[in-house]
Short mmCIF file of C-alpha atoms and ligand atoms in Angstrom, two decimals:
data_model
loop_
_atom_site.label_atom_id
_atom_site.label_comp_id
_atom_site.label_asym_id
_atom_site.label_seq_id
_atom_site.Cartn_x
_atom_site.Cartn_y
_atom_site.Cartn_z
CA UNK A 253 -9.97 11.79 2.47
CA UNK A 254 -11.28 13.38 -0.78
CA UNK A 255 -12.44 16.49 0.95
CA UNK A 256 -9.02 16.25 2.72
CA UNK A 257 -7.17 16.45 -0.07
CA UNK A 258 -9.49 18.81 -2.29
CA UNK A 259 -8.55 21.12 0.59
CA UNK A 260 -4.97 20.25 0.63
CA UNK A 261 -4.85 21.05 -3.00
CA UNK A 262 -7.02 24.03 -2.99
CA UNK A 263 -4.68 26.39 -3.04
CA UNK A 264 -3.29 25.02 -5.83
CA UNK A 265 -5.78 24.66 -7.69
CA UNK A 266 -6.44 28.13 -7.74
CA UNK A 267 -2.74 28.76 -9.78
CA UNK A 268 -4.00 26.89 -13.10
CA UNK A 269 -6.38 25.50 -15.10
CA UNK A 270 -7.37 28.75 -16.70
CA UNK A 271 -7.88 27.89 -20.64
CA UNK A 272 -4.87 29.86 -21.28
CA UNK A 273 -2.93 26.13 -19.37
CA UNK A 274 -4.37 24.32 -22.36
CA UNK A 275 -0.72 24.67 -24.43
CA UNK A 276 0.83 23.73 -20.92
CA UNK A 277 -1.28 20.78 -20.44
CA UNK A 278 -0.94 19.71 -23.71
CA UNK A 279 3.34 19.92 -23.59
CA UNK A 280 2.91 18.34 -19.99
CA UNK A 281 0.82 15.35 -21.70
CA UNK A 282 3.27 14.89 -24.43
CA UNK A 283 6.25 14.68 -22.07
CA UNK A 284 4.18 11.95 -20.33
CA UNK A 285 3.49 10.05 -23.50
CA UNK A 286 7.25 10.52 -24.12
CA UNK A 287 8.07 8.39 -20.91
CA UNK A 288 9.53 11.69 -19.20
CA UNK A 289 9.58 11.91 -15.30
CA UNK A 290 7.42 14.96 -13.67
CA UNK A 291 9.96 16.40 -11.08
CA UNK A 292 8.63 18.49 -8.29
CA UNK A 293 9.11 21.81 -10.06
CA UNK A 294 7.67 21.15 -12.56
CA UNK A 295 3.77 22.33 -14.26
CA UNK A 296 1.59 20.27 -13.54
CA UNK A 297 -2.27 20.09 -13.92
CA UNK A 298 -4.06 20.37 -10.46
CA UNK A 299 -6.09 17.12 -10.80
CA UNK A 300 -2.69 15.22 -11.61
CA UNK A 301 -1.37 16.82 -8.49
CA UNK A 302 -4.18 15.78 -6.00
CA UNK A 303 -4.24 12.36 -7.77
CA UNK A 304 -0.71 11.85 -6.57
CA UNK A 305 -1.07 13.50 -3.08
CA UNK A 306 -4.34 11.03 -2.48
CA UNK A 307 -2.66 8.28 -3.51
CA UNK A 308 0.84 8.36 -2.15
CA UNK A 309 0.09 9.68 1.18
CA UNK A 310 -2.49 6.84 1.38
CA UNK A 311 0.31 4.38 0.49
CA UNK A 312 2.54 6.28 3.28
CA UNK A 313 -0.25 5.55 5.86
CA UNK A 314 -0.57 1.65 4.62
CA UNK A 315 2.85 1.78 5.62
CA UNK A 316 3.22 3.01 8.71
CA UNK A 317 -0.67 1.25 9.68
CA UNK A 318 0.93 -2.10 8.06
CA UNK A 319 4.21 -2.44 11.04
CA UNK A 320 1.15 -3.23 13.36
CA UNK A 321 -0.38 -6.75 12.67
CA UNK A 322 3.38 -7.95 12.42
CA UNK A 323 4.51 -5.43 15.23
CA UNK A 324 2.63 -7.39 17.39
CA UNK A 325 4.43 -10.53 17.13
CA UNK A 326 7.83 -9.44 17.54
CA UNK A 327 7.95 -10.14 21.32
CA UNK A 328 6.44 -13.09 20.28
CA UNK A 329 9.01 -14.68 17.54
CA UNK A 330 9.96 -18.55 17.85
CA UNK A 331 13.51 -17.94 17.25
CA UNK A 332 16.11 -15.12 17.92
CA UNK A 333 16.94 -15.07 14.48
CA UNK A 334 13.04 -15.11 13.30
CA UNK A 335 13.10 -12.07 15.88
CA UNK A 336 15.79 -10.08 13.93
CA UNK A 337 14.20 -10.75 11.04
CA UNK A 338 10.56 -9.67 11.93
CA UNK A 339 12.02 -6.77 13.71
CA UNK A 340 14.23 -5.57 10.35
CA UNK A 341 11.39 -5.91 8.39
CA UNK A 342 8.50 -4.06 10.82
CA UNK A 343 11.65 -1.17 10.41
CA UNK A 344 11.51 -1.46 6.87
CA UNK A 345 8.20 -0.57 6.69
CA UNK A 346 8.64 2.42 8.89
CA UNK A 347 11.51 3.25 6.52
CA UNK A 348 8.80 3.04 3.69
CA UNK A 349 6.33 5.62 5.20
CA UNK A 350 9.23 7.91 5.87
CA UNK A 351 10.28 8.03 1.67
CA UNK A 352 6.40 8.36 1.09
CA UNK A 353 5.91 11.17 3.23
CA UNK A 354 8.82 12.60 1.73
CA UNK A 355 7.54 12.07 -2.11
CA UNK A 356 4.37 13.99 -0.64
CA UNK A 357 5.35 16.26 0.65
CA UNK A 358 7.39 16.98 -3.10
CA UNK A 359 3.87 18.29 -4.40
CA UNK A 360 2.85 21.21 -1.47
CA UNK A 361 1.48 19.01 0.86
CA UNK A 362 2.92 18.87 4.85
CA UNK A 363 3.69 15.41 6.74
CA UNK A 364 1.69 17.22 9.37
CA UNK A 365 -1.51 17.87 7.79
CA UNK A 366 -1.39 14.31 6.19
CA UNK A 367 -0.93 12.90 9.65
CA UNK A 368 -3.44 14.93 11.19
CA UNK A 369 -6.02 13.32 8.15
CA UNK A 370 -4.83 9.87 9.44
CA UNK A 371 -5.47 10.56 13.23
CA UNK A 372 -8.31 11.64 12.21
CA UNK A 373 -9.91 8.96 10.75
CA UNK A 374 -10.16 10.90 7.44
CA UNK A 375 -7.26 9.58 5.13
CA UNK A 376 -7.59 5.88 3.92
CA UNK A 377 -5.40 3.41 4.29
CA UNK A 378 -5.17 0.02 3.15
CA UNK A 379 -8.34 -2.52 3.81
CA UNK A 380 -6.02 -5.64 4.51
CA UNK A 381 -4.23 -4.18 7.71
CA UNK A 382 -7.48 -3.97 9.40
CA UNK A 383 -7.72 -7.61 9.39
CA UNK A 384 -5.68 -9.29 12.49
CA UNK A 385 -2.60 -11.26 12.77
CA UNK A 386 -4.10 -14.39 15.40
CA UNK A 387 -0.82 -16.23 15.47
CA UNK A 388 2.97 -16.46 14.39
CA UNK A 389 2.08 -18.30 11.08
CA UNK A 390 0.22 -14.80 9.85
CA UNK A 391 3.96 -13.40 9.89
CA UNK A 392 4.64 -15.84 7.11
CA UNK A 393 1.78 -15.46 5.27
CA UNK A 394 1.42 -11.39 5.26
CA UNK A 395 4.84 -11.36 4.23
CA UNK A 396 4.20 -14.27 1.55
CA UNK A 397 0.80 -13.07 -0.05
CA UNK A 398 0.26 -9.28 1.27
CA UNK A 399 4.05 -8.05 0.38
CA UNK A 400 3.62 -9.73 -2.49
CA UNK A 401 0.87 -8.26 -3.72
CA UNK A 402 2.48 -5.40 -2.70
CA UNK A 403 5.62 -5.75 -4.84
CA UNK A 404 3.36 -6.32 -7.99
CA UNK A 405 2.05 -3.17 -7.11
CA UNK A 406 5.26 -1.16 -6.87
CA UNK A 407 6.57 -2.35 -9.81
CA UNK A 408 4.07 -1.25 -11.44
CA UNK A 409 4.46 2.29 -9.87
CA UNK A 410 8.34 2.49 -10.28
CA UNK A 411 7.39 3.23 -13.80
CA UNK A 412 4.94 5.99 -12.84
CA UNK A 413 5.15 9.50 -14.17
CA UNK A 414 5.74 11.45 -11.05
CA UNK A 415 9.67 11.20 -10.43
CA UNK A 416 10.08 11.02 -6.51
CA UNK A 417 7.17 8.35 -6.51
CA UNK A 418 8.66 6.19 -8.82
CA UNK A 419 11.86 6.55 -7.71
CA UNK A 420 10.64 5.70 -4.16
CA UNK A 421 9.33 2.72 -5.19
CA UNK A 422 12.58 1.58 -7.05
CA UNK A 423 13.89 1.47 -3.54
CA UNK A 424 10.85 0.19 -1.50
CA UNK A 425 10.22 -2.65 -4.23
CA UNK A 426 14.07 -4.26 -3.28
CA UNK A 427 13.48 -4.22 0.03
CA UNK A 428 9.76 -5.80 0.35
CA UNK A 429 11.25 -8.14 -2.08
CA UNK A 430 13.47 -9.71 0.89
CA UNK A 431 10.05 -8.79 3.13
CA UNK A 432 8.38 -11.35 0.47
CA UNK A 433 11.09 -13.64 1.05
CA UNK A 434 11.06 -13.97 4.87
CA UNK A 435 7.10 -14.77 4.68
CA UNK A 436 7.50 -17.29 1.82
CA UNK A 437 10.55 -19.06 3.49
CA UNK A 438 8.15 -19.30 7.27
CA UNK A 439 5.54 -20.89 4.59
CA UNK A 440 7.22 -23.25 3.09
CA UNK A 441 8.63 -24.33 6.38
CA UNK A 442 5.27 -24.82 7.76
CA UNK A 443 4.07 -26.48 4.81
CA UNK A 444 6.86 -29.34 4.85
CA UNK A 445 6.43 -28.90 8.88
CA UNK A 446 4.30 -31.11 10.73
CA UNK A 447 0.46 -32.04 10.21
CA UNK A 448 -0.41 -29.55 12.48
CA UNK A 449 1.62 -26.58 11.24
CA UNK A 450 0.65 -27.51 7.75
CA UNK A 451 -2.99 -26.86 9.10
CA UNK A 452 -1.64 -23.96 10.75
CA UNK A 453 -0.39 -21.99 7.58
CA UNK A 454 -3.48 -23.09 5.62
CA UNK A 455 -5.26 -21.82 7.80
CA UNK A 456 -3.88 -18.72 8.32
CA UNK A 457 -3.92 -18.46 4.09
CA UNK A 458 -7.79 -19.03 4.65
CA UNK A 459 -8.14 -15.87 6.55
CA UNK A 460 -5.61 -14.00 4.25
CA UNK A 461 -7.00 -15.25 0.91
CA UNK A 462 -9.83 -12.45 0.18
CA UNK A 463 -8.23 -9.58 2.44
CA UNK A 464 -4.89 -9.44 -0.06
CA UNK A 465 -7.30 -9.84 -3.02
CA UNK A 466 -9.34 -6.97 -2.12
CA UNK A 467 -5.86 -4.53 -1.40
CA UNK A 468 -5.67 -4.26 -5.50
CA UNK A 469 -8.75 -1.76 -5.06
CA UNK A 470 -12.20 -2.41 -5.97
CA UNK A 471 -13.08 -4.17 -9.78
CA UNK A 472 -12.42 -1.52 -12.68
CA UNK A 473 -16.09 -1.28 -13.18
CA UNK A 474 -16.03 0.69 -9.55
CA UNK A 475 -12.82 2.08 -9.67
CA UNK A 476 -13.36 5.72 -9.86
CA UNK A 477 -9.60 7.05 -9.79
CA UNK A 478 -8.44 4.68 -12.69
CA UNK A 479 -9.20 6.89 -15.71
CA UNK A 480 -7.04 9.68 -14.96
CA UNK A 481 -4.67 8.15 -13.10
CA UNK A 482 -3.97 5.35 -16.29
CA UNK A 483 -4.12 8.45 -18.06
CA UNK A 484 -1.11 10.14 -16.52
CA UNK A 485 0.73 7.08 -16.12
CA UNK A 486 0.68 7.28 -12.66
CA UNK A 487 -1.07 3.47 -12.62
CA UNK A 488 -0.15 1.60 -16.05
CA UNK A 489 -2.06 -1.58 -14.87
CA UNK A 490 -5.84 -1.34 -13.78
CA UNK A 491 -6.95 -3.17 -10.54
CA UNK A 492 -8.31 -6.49 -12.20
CA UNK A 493 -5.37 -6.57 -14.10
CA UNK A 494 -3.21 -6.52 -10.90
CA UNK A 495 -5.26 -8.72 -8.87
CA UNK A 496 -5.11 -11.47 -11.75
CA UNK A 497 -1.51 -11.24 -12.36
CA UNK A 498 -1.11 -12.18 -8.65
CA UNK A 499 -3.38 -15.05 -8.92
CA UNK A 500 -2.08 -16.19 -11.88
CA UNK A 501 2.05 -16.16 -9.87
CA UNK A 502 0.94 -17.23 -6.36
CA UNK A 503 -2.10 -20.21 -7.06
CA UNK A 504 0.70 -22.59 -9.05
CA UNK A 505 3.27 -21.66 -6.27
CA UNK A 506 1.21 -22.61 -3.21
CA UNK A 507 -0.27 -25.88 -5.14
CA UNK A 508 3.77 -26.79 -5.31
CA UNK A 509 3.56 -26.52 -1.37
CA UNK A 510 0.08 -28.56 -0.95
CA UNK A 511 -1.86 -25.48 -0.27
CA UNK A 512 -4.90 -24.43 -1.42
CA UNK A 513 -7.10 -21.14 -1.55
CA UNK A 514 -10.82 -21.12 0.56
CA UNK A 515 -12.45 -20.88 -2.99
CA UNK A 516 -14.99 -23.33 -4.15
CA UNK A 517 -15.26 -20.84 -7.47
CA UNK A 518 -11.38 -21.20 -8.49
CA UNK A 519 -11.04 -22.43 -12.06
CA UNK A 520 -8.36 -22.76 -14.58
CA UNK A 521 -8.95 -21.43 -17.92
CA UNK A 522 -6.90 -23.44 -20.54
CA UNK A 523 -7.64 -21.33 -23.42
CA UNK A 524 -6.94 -17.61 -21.49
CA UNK A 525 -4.43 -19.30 -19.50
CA UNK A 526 -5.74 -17.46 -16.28
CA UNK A 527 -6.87 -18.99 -12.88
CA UNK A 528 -10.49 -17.49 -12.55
CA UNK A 529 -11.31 -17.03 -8.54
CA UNK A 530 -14.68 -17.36 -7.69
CA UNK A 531 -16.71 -13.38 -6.61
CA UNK A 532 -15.08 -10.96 -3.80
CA UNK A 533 -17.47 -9.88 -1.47
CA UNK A 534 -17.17 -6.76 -2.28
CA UNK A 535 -19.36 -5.58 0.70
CA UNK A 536 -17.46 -7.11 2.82
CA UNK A 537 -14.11 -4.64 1.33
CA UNK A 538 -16.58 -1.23 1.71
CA UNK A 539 -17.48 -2.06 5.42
CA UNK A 540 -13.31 -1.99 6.18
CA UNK A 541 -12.55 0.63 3.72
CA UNK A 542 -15.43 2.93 5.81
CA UNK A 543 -13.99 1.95 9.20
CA UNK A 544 -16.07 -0.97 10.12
CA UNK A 545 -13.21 -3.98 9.18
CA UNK A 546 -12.09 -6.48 12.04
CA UNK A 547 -9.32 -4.15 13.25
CA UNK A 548 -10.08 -0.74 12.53
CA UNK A 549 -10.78 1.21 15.88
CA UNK A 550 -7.69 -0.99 17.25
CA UNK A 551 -5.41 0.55 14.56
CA UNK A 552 -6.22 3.59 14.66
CA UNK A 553 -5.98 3.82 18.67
CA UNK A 554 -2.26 2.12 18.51
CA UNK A 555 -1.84 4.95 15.92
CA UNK A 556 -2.72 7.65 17.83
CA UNK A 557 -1.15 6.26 20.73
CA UNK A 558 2.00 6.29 19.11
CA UNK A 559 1.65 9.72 17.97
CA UNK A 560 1.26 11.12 21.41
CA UNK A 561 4.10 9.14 22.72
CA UNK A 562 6.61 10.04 20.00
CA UNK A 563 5.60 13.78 20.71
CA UNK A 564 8.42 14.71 23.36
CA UNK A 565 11.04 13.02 20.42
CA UNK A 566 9.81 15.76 17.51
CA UNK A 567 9.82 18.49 20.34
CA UNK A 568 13.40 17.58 21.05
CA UNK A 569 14.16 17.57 17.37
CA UNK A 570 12.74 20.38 16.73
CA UNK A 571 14.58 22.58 20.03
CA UNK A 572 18.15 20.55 18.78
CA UNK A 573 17.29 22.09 14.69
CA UNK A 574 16.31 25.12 16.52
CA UNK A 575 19.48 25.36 18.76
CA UNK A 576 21.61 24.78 15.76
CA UNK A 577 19.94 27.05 13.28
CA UNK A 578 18.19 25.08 11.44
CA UNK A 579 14.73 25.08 12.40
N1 ACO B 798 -7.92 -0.18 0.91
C1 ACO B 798 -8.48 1.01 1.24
N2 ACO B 798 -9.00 1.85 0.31
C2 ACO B 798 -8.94 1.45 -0.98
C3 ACO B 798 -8.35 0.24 -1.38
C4 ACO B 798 -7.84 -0.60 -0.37
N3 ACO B 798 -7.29 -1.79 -0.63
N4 ACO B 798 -8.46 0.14 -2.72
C5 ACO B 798 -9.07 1.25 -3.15
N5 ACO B 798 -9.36 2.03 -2.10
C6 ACO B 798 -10.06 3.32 -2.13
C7 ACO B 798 -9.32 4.31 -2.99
O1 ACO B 798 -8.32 4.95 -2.25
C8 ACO B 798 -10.42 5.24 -3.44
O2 ACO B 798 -10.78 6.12 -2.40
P1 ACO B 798 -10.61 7.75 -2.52
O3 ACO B 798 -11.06 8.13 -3.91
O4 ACO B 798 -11.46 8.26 -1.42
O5 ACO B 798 -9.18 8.06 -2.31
C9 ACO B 798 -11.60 4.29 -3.58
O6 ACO B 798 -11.31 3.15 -2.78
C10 ACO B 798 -11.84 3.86 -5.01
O7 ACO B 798 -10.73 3.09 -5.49
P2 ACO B 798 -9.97 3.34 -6.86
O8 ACO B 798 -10.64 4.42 -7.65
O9 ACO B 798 -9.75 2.05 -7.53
O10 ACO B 798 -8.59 3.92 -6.32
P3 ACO B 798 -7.17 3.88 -7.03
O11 ACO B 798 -7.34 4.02 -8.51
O12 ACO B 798 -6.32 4.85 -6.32
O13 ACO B 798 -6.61 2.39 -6.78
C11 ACO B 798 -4.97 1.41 -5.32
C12 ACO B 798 -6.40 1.89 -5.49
C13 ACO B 798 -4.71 0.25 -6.27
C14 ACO B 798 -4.76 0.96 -3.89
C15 ACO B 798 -4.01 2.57 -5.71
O14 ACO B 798 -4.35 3.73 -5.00
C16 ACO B 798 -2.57 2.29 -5.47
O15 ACO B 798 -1.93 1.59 -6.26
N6 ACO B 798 -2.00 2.87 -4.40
C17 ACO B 798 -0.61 2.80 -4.09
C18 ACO B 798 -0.25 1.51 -3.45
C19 ACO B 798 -0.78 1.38 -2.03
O16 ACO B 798 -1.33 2.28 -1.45
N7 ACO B 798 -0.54 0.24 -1.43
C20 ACO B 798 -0.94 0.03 -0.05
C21 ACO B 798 -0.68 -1.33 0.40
S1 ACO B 798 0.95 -1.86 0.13
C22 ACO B 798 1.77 -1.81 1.59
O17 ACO B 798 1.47 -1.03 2.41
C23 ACO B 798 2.91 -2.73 1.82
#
């Protein structure tokens, strides 16, 4: 993805960072430190700009990859309602890709050429939705832990620097707040449920457990991107710092329910007043990350698959805009 992008941004790149930028970089720095939004239009250094084009379109694709694991059970739902619910929130995440794309595509870059990095296998995406959903009580707990994580995530990045991002994020945070919701409810349901769908959703939090802590990136110490993008205000919490303040929320919330994480290393610290979990394998994260994860050929297949199928709809869409003169 990095050469992706570097091309993706090469053109840019070529319009500034002459020394003669150094006033504009300095003005564009101040209006950061002021709390000011970065709109579209305006200067921007290039490294800021291929920060944010690596990073959102990423999040688009973690979107669009992320309907799958849940996608799958759909058909599958216990319940007509449970259906409707699944299904608005699988939409929702479409719905998410689409604003992404859109903030993007704000800073030079095409949905197209994005897409084509995704087909082909060159933009990242995130880790946890190569790791598959085996049966209905996954629904609950992606939507309990995963959007969860998520939403800490979000917040974090309505408050970003770049504009469009942030404000997409405003948006996408209330929604996967009611995605959060659904997952939590099916959880709590199965936890007060029966011995056997208690084991169920601990289970399925066993499987869950290290894939959601590993989505808030790799530790600080091997998180490349952090410096500039802290920097810019583009992230204004570093990885560890996200990852613990979702251990810290969810570990007293699933004790209340009788659950418990698969770590032997958990501890509570009563002087920092942080739950300490035990090491991440962070092997484990690189091998998905480079392709190699439970799920990844499968994802990418149903991705391309859907590409090719929703071809003849963009054709049409693009004859109709055509027809009407707007294409
Ligand atoms: N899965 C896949 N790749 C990852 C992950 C992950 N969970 N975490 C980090 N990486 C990649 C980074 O993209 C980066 O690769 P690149 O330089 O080739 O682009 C590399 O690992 C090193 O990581 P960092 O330097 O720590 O990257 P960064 O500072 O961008 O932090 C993070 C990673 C936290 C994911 C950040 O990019 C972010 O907040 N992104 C927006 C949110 C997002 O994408 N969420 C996706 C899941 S939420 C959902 O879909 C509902």
């Amino acid at each position: 993805m990095v050469e992706d992008i570097k091309m993706f941004g090469k053109s840019l790149e070529t319009v500034e960072e002459g020394p003669e930028q150094e006033a504009q970089r300095k003005a564009f720095e101040d209006r950061i430190a002021h709390g000011e939004k970065i709109e579209p239009g305006d200067w921007m250094p290039a490294e800021y700009r291929r920060q944010l084009i690596r990073m959102i379109s990423q999040h688009a694709h973690s979107e669009v990859v992320g309907m799958l694991p849940e996608g799958a059970w759909i058909g599958r739902a216990p319940s007509l309602r449970r259906k409707m619910i699944l299904l608005a929130k699988v939409q929702d995440e479409a719905g998410h890709g689409q604003y992404l794309y859109h903030a993007a595509e704000t800073l030079g870059v095409s949905r197209e050429e994005l897409i084509e990095a995704l087909l082909a296998g060159k933009a990242k995406y995130s880790s946890v939705f190569n790791y598959p959903a085996l049966n209905w009580t996954d629904v609950g707990v992606i939507g309990y832990l995963v959007d969860f994580a998520a939403i800490l995530n979000q917040t974090m990045l309505a408050r970003c620097s770049y504009g469009p991002y942030a404000r997409a994020m405003v948006r996408i945070s209330a929604e996967e707040n009611f995605n959060k919701k659904q997952g939590q409810d099916l959880v709590i349901r199965m936890a007060h449920g029966t011995l056997g769908e208690k084991a169920m959703v601990q289970d399925a939090i066993n499987r869950w457990w290290w894939p959601t802590l590993m989505m808030f990136g790799p530790p600080d110490t091997a998180s490349p991107n952090s410096a500039a993008l802290i920097r810019w205000g583009i992230k204004t919490k570093t990885n560890d710092e996200l990852r613990q303040e979702f251990v810290d929320k969810i570990i007293p919330e699933l004790e209340a329910l009788g659950l418990t994480v698969p770590d032997p290393g958990l501890s509570y610290g009563a002087e920092s007043g942080h739950w300490m979990t035990g090491e991440i394998n962070w092997d484990e994260f690189w091998r998905v990350v480079q392709g190699q994860g439970p799920c990844n050929q499968e994802r990418m297949a149903a991705r391309r698959a859907a590409h090719e199928e929703g071809r003849w709809v963009r054709e049409a869409l693009e004859a109709y805009a055509h027809h009407q003169g707007l294409g």
